[in-house]
PDB file of C-alpha atoms in Angstrom:
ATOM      1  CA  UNK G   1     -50.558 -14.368 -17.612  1.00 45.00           C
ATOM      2  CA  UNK G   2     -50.266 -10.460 -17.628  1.00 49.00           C
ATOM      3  CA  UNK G   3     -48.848  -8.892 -14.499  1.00 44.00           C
ATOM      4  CA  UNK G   4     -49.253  -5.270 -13.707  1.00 44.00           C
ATOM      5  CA  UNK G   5     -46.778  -3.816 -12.133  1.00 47.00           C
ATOM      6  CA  UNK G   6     -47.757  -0.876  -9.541  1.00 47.00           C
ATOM      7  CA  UNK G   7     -45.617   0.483  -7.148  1.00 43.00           C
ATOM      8  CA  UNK G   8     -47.055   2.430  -4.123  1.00 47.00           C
ATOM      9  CA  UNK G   9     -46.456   5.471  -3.608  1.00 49.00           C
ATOM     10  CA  UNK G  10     -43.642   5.034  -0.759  1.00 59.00           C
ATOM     11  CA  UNK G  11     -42.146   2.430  -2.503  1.00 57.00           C
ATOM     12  CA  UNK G  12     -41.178   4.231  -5.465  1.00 58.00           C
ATOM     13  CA  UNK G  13     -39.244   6.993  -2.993  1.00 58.00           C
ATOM     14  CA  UNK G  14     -37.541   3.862  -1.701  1.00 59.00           C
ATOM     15  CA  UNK G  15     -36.572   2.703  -4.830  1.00 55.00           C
ATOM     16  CA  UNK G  16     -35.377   6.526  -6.264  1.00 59.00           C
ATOM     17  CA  UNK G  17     -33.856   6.655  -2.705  1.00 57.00           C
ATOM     18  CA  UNK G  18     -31.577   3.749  -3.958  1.00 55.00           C
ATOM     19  CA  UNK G  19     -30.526   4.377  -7.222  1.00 55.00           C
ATOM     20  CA  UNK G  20     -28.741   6.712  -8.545  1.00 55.00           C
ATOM     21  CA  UNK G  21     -28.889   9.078 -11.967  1.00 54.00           C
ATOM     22  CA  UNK G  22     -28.621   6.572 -14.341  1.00 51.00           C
ATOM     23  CA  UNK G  23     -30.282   3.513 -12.544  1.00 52.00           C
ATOM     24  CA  UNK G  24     -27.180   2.652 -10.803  1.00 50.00           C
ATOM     25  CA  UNK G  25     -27.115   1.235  -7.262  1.00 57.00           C
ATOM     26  CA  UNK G  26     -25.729   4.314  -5.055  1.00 73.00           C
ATOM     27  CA  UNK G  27     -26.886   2.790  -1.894  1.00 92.00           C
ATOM     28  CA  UNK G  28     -25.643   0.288   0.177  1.00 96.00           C
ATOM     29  CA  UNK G  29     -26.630  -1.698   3.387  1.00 98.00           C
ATOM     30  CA  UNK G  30     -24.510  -2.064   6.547  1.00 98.00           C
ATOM     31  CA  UNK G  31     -24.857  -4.715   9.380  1.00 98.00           C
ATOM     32  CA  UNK G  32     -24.362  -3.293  12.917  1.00 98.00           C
ATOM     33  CA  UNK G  33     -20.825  -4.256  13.211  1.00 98.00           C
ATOM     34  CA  UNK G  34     -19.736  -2.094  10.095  1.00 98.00           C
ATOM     35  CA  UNK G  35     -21.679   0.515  11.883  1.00 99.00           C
ATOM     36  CA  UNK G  36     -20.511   0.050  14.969  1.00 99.00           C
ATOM     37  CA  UNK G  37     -16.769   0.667  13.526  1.00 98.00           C
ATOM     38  CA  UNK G  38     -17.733   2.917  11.124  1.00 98.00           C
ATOM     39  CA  UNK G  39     -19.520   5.523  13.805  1.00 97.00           C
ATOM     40  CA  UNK G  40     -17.265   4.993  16.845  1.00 97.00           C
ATOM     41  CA  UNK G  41     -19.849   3.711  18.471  1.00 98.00           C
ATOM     42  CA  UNK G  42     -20.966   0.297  21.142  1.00 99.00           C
ATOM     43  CA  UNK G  43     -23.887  -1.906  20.039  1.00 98.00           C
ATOM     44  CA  UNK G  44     -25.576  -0.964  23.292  1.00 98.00           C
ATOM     45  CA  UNK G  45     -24.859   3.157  22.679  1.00 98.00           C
ATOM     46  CA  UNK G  46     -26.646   3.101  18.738  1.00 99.00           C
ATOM     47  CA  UNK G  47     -29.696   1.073  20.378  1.00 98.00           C
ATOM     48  CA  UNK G  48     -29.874   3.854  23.124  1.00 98.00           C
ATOM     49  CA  UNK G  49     -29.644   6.119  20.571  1.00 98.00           C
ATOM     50  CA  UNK G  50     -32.335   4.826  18.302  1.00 98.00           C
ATOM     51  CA  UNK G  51     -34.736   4.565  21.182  1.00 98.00           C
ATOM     52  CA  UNK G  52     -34.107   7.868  21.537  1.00 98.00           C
ATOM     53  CA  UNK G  53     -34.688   9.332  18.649  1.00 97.00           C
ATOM     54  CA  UNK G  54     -31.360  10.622  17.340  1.00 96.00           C
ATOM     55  CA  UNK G  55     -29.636   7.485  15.597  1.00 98.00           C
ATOM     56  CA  UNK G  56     -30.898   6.302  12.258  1.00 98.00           C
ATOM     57  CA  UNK G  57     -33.385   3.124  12.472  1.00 98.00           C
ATOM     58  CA  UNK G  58     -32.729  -0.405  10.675  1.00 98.00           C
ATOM     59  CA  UNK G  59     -34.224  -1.801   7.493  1.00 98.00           C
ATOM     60  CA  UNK G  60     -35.877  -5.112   8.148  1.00 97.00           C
ATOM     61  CA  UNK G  61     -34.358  -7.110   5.104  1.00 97.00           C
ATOM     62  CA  UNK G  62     -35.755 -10.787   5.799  1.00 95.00           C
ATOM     63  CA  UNK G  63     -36.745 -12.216   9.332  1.00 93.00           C
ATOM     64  CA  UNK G  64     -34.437 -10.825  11.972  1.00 94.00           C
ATOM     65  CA  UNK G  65     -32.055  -9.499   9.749  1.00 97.00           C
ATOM     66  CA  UNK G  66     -31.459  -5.999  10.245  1.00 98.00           C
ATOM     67  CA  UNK G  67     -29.315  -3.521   8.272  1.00 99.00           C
ATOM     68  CA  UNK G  68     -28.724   0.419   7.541  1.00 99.00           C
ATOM     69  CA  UNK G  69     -28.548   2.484   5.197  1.00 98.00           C
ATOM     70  CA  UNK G  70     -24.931   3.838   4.564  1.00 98.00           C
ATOM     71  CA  UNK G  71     -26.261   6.912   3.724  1.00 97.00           C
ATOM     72  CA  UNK G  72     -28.442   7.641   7.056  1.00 98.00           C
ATOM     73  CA  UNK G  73     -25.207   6.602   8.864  1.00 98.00           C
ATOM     74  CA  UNK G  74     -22.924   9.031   7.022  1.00 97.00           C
ATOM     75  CA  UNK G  75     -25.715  11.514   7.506  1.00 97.00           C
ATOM     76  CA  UNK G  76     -25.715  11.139  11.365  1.00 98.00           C
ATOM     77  CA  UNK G  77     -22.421  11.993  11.858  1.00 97.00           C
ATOM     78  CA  UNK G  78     -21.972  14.711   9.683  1.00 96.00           C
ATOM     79  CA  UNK G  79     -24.596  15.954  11.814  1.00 96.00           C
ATOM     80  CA  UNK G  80     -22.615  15.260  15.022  1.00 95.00           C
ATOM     81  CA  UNK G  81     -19.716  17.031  13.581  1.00 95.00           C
ATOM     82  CA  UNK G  82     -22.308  20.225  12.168  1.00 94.00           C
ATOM     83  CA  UNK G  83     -23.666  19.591  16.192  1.00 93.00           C
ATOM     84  CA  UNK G  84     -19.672  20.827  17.688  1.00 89.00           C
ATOM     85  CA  UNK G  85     -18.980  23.454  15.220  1.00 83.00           C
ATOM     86  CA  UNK G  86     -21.582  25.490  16.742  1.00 73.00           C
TER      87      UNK G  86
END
């Protein structure tokens, strides 16, 4: 059996969103406790703040597993550090 393999279009930016130069994984996921610690912040505050708009949303991984991007994370509070300075 032959199997094509096609990607769509937003999957492929997923996937180069991922991996780095040469292939290698440069991303990682991060359950809400890691975030919680990592950002300072309660459960209850990065739920507000996803609601709102301004906190980075979860990637479904299988069921009711949740997880986020390291990345988007780091991202947000550089941006909350970029938000005092001005």
């Amino acid at each position: 059996m032959i199997r094509s393999h096609i990607e769509a279009p937003n999957t492929r930016a997923a996937t180069a969103a991922i991996h780095g130069k040469a292939g290698m994984l440069a991303e990682r996921f991060m359950r809400l406790p890691e975030v919680s610690a990592t950002c300072g912040l309660p459960t209850s505050s990065i739920y507000d703040g996803m609601r709102r708009g301004d906190f980075p949303k979860p990637v479904p991984l299988t069921g009711k597993t949740v997880a986020w991007l390291a990345s988007e994370i780091h991202e947000w509070m550089a941006s909350r550090v970029a938000a005092r300075q001005l």
